[in-house]
Short mmCIF file of C-alpha atoms and ligand atoms in Angstrom, two decimals:
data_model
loop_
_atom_site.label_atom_id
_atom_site.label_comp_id
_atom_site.label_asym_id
_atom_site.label_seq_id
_atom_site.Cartn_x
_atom_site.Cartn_y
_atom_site.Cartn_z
CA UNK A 1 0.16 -15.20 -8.32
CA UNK A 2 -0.34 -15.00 -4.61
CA UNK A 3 -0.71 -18.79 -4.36
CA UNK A 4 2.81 -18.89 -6.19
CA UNK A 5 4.40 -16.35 -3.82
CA UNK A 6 2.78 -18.12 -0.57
CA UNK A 7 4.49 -21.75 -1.88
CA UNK A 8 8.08 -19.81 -2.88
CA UNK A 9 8.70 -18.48 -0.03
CA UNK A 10 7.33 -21.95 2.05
CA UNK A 11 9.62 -23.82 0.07
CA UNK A 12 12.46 -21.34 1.53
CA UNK A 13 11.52 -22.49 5.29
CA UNK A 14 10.38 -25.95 4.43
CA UNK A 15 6.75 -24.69 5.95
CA UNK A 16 4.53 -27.69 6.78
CA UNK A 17 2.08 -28.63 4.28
CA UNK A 18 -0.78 -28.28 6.81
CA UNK A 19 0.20 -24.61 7.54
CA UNK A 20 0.27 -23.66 3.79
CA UNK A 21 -2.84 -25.57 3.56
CA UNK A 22 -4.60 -23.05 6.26
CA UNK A 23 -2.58 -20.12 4.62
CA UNK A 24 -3.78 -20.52 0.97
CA UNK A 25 -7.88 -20.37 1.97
CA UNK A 26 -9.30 -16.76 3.39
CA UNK A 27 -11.25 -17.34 6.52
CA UNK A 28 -14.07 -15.85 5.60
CA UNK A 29 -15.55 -14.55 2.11
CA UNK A 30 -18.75 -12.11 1.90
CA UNK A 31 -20.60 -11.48 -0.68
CA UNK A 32 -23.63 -8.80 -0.42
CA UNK A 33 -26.12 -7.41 -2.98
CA UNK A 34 -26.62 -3.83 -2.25
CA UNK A 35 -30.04 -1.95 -3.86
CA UNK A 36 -29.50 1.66 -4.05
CA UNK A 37 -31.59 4.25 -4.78
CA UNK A 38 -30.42 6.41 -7.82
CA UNK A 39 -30.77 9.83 -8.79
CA UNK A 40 -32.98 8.87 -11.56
CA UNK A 41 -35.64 7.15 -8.94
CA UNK A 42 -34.68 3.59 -10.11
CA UNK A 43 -32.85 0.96 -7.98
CA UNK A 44 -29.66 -0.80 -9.43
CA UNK A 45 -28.50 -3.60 -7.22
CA UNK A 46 -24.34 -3.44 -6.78
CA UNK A 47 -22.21 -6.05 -6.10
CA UNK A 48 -19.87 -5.77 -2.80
CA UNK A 49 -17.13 -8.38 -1.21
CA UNK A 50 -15.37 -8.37 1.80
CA UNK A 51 -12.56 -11.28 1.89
CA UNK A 52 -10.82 -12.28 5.58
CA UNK A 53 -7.71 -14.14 4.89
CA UNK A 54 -6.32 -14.14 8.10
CA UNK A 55 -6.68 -13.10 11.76
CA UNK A 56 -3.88 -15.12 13.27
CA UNK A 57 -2.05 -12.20 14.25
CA UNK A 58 -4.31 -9.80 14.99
CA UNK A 59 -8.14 -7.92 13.28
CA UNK A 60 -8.23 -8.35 9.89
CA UNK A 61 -7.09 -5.09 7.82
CA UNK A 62 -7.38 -3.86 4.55
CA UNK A 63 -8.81 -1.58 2.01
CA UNK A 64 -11.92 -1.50 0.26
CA UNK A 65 -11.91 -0.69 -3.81
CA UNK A 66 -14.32 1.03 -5.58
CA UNK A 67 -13.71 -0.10 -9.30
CA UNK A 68 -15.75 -1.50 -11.99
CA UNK A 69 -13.46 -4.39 -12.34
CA UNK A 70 -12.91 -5.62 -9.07
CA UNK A 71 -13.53 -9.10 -8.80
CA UNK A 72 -14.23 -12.20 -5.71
CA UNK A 73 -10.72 -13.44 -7.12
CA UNK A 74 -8.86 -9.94 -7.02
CA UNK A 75 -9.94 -9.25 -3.62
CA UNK A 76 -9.08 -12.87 -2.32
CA UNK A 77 -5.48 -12.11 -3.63
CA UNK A 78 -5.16 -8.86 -2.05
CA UNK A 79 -6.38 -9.96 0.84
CA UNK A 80 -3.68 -12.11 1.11
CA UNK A 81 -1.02 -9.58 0.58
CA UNK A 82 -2.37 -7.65 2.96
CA UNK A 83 -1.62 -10.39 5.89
CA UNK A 84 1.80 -10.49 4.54
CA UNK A 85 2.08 -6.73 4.85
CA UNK A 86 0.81 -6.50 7.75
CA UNK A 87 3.19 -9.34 9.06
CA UNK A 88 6.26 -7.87 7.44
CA UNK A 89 5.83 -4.34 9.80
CA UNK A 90 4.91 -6.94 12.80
CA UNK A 91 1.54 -5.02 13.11
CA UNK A 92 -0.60 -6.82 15.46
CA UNK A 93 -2.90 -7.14 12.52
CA UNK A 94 -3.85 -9.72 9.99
CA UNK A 95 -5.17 -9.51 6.30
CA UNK A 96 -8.55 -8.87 4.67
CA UNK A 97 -9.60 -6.91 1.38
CA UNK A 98 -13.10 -5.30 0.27
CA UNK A 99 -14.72 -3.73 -2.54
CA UNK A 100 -17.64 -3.38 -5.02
CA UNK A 101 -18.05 -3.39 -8.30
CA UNK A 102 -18.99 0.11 -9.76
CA UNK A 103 -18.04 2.73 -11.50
CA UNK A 104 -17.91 5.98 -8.96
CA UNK A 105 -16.60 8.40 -12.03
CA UNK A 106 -20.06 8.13 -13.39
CA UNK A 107 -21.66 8.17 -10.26
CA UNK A 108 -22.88 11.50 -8.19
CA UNK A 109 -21.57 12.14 -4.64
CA UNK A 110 -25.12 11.51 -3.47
CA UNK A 111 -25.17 7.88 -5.14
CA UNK A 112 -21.98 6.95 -3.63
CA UNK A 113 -22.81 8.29 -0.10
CA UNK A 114 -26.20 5.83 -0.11
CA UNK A 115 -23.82 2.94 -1.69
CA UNK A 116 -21.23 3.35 1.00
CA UNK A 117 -23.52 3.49 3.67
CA UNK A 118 -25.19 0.32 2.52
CA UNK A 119 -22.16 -1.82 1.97
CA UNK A 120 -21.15 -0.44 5.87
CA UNK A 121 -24.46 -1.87 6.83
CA UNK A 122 -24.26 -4.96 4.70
CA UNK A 123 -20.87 -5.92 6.43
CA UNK A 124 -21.54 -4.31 9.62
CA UNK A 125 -21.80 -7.62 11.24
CA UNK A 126 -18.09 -9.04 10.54
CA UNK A 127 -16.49 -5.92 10.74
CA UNK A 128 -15.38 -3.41 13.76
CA UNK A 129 -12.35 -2.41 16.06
CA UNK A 130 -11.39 -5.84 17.15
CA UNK A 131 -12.80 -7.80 14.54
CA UNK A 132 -12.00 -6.04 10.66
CA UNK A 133 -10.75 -2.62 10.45
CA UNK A 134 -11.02 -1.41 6.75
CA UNK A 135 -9.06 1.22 5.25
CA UNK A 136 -9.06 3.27 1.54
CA UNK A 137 -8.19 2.01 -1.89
CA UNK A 138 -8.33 3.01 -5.89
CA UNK A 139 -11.28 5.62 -5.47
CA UNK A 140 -11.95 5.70 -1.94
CA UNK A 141 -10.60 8.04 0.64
CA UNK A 142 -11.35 9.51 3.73
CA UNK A 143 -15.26 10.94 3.11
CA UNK A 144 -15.81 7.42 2.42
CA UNK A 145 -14.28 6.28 5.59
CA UNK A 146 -16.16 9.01 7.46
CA UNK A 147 -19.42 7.62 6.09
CA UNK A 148 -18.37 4.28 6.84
CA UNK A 149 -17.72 5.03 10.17
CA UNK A 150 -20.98 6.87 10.83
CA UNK A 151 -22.85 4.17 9.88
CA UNK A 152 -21.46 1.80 12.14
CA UNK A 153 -21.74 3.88 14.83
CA UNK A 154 -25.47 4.85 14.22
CA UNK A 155 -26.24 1.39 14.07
CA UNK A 156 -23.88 0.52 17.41
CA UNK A 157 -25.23 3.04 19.68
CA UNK A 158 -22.39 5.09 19.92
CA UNK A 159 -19.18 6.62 18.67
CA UNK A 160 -16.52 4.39 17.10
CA UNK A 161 -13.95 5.91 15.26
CA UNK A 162 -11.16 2.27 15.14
CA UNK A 163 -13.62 0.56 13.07
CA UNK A 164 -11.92 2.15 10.19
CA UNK A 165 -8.43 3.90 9.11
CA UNK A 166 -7.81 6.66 6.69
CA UNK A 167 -10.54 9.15 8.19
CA UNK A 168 -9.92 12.84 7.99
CA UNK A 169 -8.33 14.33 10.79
CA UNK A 170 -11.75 16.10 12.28
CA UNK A 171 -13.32 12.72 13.05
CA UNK A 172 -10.72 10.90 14.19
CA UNK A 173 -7.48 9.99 11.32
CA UNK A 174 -3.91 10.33 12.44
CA UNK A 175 -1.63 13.55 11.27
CA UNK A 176 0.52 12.14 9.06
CA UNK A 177 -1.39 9.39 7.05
CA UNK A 178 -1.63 11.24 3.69
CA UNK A 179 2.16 11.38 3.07
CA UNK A 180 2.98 8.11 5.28
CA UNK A 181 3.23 5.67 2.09
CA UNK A 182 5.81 8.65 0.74
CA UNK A 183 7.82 8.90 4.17
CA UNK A 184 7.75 5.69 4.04
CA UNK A 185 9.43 4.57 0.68
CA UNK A 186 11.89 7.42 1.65
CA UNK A 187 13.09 5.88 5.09
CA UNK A 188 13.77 2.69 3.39
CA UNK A 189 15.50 3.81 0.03
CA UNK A 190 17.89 5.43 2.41
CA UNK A 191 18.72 2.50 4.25
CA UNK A 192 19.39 0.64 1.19
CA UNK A 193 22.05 3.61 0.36
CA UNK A 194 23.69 3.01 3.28
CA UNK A 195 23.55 -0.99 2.66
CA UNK A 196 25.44 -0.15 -0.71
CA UNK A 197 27.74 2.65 0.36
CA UNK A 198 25.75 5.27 -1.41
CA UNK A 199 25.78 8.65 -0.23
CA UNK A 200 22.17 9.45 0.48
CA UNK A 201 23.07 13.55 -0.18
CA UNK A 202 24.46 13.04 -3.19
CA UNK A 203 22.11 9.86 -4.56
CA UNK A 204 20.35 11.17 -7.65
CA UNK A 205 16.51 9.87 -8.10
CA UNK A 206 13.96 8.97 -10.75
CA UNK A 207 10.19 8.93 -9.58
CA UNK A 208 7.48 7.52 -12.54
CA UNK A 209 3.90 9.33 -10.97
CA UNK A 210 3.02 12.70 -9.52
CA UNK A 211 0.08 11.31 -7.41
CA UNK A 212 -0.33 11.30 -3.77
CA UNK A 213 2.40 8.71 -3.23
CA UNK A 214 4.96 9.94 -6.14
CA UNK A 215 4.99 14.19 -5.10
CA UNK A 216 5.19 13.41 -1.82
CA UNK A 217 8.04 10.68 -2.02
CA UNK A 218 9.84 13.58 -4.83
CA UNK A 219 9.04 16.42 -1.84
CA UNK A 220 10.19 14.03 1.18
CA UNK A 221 13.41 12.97 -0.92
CA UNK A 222 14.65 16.14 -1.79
CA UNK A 223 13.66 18.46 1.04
CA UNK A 224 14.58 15.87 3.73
CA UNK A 225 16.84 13.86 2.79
CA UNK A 226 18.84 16.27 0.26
CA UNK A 227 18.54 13.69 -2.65
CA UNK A 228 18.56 15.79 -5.92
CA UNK A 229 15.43 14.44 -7.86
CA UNK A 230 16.48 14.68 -11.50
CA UNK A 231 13.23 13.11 -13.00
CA UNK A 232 9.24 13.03 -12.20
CA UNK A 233 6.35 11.89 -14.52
CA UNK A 234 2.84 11.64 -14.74
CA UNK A 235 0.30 9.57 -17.24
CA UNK A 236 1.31 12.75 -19.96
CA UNK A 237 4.73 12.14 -19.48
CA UNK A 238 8.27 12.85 -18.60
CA UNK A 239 10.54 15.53 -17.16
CA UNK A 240 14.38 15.31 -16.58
CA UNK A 241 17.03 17.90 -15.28
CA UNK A 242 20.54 16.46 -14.32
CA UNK A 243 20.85 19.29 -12.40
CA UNK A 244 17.62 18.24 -10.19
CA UNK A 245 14.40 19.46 -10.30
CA UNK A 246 12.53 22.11 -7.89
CA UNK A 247 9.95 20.02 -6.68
CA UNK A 248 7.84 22.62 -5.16
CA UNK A 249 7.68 24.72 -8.38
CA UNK A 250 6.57 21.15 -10.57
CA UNK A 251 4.01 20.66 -7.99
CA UNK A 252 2.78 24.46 -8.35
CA UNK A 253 3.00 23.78 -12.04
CA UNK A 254 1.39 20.15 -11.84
CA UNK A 255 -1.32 21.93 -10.33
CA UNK A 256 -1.68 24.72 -12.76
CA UNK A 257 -1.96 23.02 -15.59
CA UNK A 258 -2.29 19.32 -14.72
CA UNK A 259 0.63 17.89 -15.42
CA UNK A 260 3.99 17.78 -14.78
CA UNK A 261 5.16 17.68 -18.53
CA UNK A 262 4.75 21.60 -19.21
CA UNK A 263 7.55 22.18 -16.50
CA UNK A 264 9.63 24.77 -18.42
CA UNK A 265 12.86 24.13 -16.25
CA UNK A 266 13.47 20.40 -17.90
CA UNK A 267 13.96 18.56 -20.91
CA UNK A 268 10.86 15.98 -21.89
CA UNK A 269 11.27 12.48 -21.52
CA UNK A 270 8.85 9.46 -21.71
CA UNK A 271 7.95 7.60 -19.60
CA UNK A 272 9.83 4.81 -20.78
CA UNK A 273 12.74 6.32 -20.22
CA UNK A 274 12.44 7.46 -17.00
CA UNK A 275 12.70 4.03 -16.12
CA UNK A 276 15.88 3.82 -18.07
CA UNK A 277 17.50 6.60 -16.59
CA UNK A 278 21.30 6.36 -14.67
CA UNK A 279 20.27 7.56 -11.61
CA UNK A 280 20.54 5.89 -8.57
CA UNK A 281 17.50 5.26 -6.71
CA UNK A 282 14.30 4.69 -9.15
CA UNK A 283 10.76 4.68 -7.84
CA UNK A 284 8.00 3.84 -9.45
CA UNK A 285 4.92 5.06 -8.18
CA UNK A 286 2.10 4.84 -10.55
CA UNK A 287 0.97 1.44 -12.12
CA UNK A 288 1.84 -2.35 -11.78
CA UNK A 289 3.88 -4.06 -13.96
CA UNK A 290 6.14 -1.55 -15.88
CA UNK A 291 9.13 -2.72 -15.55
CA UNK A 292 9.23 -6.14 -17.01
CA UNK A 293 11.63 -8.79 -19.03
CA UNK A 294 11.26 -6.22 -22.09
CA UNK A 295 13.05 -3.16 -20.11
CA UNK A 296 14.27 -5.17 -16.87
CA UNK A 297 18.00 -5.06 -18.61
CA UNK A 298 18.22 -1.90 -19.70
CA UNK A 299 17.68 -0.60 -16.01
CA UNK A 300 20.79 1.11 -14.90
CA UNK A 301 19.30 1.96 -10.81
CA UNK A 302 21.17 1.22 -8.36
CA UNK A 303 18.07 0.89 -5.86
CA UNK A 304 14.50 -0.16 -6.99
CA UNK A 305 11.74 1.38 -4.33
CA UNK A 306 8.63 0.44 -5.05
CA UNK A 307 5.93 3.03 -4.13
CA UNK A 308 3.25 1.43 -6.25
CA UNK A 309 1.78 -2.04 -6.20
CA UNK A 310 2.99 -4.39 -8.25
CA UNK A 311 5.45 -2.57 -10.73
CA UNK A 312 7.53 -5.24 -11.46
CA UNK A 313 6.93 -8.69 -13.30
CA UNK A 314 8.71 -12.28 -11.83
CA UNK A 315 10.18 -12.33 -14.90
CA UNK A 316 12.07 -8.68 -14.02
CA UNK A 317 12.74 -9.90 -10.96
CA UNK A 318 15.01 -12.67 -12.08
CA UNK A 319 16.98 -10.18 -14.91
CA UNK A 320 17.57 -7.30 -11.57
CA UNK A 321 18.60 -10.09 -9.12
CA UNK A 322 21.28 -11.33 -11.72
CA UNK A 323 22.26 -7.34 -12.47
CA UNK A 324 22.52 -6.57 -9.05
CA UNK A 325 20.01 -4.04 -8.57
CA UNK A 326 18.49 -3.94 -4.97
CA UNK A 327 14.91 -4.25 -5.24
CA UNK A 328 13.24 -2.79 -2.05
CA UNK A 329 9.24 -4.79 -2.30
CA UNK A 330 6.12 -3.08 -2.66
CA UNK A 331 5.09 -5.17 0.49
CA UNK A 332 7.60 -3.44 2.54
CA UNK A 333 8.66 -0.13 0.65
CA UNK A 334 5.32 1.35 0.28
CA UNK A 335 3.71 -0.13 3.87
CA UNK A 336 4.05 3.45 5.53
CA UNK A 337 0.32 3.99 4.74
CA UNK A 338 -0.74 0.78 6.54
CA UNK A 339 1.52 1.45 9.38
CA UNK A 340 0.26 4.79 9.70
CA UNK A 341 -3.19 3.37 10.04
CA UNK A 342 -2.28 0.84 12.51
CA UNK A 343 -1.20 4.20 14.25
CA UNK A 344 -4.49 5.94 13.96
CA UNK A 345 -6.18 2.85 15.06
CA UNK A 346 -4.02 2.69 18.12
CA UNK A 347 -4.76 6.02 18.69
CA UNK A 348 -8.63 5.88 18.12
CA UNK A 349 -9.00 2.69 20.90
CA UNK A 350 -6.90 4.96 23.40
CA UNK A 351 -9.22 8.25 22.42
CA UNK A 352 -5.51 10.00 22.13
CA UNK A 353 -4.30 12.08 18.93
CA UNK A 354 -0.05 11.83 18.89
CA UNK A 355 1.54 14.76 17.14
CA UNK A 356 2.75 14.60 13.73
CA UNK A 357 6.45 14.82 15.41
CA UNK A 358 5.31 11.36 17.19
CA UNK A 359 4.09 9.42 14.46
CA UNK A 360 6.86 10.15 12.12
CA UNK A 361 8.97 9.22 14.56
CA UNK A 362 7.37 6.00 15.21
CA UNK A 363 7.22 4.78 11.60
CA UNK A 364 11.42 5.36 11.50
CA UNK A 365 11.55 3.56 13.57
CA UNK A 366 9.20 0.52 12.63
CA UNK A 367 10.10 0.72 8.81
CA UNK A 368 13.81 0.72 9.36
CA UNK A 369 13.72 -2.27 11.87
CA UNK A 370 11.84 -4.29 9.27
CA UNK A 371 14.21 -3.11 6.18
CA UNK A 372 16.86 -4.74 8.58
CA UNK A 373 14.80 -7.88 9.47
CA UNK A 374 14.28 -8.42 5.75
CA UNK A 375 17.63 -7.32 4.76
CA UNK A 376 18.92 -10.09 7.58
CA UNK A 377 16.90 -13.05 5.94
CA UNK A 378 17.94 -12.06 2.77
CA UNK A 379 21.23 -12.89 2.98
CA UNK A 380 20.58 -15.74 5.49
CA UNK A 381 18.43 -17.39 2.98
CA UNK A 382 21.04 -16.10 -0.21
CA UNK A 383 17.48 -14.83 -1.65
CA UNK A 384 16.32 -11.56 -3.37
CA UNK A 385 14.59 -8.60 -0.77
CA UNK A 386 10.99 -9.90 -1.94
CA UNK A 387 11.40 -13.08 -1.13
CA UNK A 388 13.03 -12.71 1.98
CA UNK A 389 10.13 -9.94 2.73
CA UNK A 390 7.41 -13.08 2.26
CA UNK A 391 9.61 -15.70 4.09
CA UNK A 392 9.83 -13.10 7.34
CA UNK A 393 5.75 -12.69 7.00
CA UNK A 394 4.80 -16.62 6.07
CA UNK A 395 7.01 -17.29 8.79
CA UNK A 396 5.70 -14.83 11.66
CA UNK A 397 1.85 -15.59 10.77
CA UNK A 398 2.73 -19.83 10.74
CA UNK A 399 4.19 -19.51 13.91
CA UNK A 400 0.70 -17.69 15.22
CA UNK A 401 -1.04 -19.73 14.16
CA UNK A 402 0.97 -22.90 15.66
CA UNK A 403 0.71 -21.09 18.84
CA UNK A 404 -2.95 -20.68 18.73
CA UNK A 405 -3.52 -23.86 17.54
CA UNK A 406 -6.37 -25.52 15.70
CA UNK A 407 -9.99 -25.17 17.85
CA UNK A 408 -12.27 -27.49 18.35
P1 NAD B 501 -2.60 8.58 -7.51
O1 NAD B 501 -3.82 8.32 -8.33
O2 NAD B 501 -2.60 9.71 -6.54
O3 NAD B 501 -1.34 8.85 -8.51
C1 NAD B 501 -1.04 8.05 -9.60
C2 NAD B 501 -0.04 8.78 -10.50
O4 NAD B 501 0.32 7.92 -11.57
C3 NAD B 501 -0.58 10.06 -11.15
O5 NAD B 501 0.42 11.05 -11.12
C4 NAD B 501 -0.82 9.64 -12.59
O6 NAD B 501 -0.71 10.73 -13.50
C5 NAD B 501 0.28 8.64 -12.78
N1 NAD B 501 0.05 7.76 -13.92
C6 NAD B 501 -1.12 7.22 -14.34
N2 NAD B 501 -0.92 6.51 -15.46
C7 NAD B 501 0.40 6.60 -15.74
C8 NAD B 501 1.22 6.09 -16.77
N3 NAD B 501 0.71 5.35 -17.76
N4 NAD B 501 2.54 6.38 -16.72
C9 NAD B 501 3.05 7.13 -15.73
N5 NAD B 501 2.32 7.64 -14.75
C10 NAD B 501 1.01 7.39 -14.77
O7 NAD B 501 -2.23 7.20 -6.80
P2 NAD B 501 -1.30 6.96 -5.53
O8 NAD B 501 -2.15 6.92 -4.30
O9 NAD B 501 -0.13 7.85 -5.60
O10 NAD B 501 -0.85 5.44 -5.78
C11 NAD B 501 0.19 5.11 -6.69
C12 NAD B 501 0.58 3.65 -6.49
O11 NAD B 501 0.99 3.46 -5.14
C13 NAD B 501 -0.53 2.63 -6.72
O12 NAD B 501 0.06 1.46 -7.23
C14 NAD B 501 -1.05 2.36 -5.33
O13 NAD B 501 -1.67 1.08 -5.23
C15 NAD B 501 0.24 2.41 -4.55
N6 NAD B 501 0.06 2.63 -3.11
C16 NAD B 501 -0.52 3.78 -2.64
C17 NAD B 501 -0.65 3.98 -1.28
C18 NAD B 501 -1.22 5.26 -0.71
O14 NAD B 501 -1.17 5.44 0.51
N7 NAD B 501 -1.72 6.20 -1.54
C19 NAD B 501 -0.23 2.99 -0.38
C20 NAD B 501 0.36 1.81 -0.87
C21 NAD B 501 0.50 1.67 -2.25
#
């Protein structure tokens, strides 16, 4: 799939076939065995990767995933992505993806501190603050990136917090990062209201997941920007008010007793038809590929933002393009969280911490340029908002690399 994407959108700027050629290989790809020690005494060797696709622009960047299917060909693919993403916010970053193959539910936090701390060491050698700065994925966050971090700079001879993004805040992470991916999706779902006339105080809002990205898009949304979010869900279920929900008492609730879905203010609702709903803006922020050609026509949204990775199929695509609906790309709607941890790595080179004032500020800014940029090429091109997202990327890391040129 991201060999298809890379030769759509080449095909868009006639991209030489020698520059596609260099674009669809990763630079680099690492694989390391990693023996830990386990509670029970024995060793169990673990699998980790660490795939470079592309420093034209910048370090490599990109998350490392802790899951027990993660695979040499998944983390080629995201690596990918991630130079695109990167390229899309003009970060002065490229692309690169890591994980290892494991299970960490059914490990103990003692387990995953020695596995971390290996895989640091094992890769210790192609990564660091001008070379690869890694980041959090699916079950990793900041404790990981702590450890990480500490391990690099036991075995450098001294501190260095930009080797990695997504730290907590004692040791180095920017204010701001948690709810950056929400903020984000926020900024640019109100641009596209303005793009289509819609009144962002009065657009009504459908949000499928109550994780870190969905409750803090539903709390951003409706606090900040006055949207009235009618509908939330979580992997029990559905909620829906028409009246629009009071986010802070779901979260209070989600938190009492786990789920969103024994909210007493709301009627029930799947989460099928959440999707479904007539609301304006719909954001899915949970799983990949649920909305597809099965549901794709029955979506009555004016505005698609898409928090989570992957939520809709090519075959969706095509059926909202032909409806109408303005689909606003994973690779730019949910890149608050990477452009947040360009900040923080900014900020951990200069040995500065910016206020939380500052960095919100900052990522506006950045995320509604880019909306614009993409919006620009979108209609230059006559092509849909993903598209044009991966023609402005292809396009900014081909002409890097024609700069740089090819050595020896
Ligand atoms: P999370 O684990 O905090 O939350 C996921 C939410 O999805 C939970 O509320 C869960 O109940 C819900 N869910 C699970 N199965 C479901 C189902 N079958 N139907 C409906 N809801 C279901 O994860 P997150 O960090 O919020 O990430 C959500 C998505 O956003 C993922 O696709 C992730 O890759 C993407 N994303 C996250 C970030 C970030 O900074 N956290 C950045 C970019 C992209």
């Amino acid at each position: 799939m991201a060999l298809q994407q890379l030769n759509k959108a080449a095909a868009v700027i006639n991209l030489e076939d020698d520059i596609k050629e260099i674009l669809s290989h990763p630079q680099r790809e690492v694989q390391v065995a990693l023996p830990v020690r386990m509670d029970n005494g024995k060793i169990k060797v673990f699998i980790g990767y660490r795939v470079q696709h592309s420093n034209a622009r910048g370090p490599y960047k990109g998350g490392i995933r802790y899951h027990p299917n993660v695979s040499l060909d998944e983390v080629r693919a995201l690596a990918m992505w991630m130079t695109w993403k990167t390229a899309v916010l003009d970060l002065p970053l490229g692309g690169a993806k890591g994980g290892i193959v494991c299970d960490p539910k059914s490990m103990s936090q003692g387990e995953i501190e020695r596995l971390t701390r290996r895989y640091a060491y094992a890769i210790s050698s192609i990564i660091g603050p001008y070379e690869d700065v890694p980041a959090p994925d699916v079950y990793t966050g900041p404790q990981h990136m702590a450890w990480i971090m500490d391990t690099y700079s036991i075995l450098n001879g001294h501190l260095e917090p930009g080797v990695i993004t997504g730290k907590p805040v004692e040791v180095g992470g920017s204010l701001g990062r948690n709810e950056s991916t929400s903020r984000g999706v926020a900024i640019v779902v109100a641009e596209a209201a303005k793009k289509l006339g819609i009144k962002v105080k009065e657009a009504t809002v459908a949000i499928q997941g109550f994780g870190n990205v969905g409750s803090n898009a539903a709390l951003i949304m409706a606090k900040e920007y006055g949207m009235r979010v009618v509908a939330v869900s979580d992997s029990k279920g559905g909620i829906y008010n028409k009246n629009g929900l009071n986010v802070d008492e779901v979260l209070k609730e989600k938190e009492k007793s786990g789920t969103v879905t024994t909210y007493k203010n709301a009627e029930k609702i799947s989460n099928d038809d959440l999707l479904t709903l007539d609301v304006d803006v719909l954001v899915p922020a949970a799983l990949e590929q649920v909305i597809t050609e099965k549901n794709a026509d029955k979506i009555k949204a004016k505005i698609i933002g898409e928090g989570a990775n992957g939520p809709t199929t090519p075959e969706a695509d095509e059926i909202l393009y032909q409806k109408g609906v303005f689909v606003i790309p994973d690779i730019l709607a949910n890149s608050g969280g990477v452009t947040v941890s360009y900040f923080e790595w900014v900020q951990n080179l200069q040995r500065l911490q910016w206020s939380l004032e500052q960095v919100n500020k900052m990522l506006e800014e950045r995320m509604v340029k880019s909306f614009n940029d993409v919006y620009d090429i979108s209609k230059k091109y006559k092509v849909d908002m993903r598209t044009a997202a991966l023609v402005l990327a292809v396009s900014r890391v081909a002409e890097a690399i024609k700069l740089r040129g090819i050595w020896p």
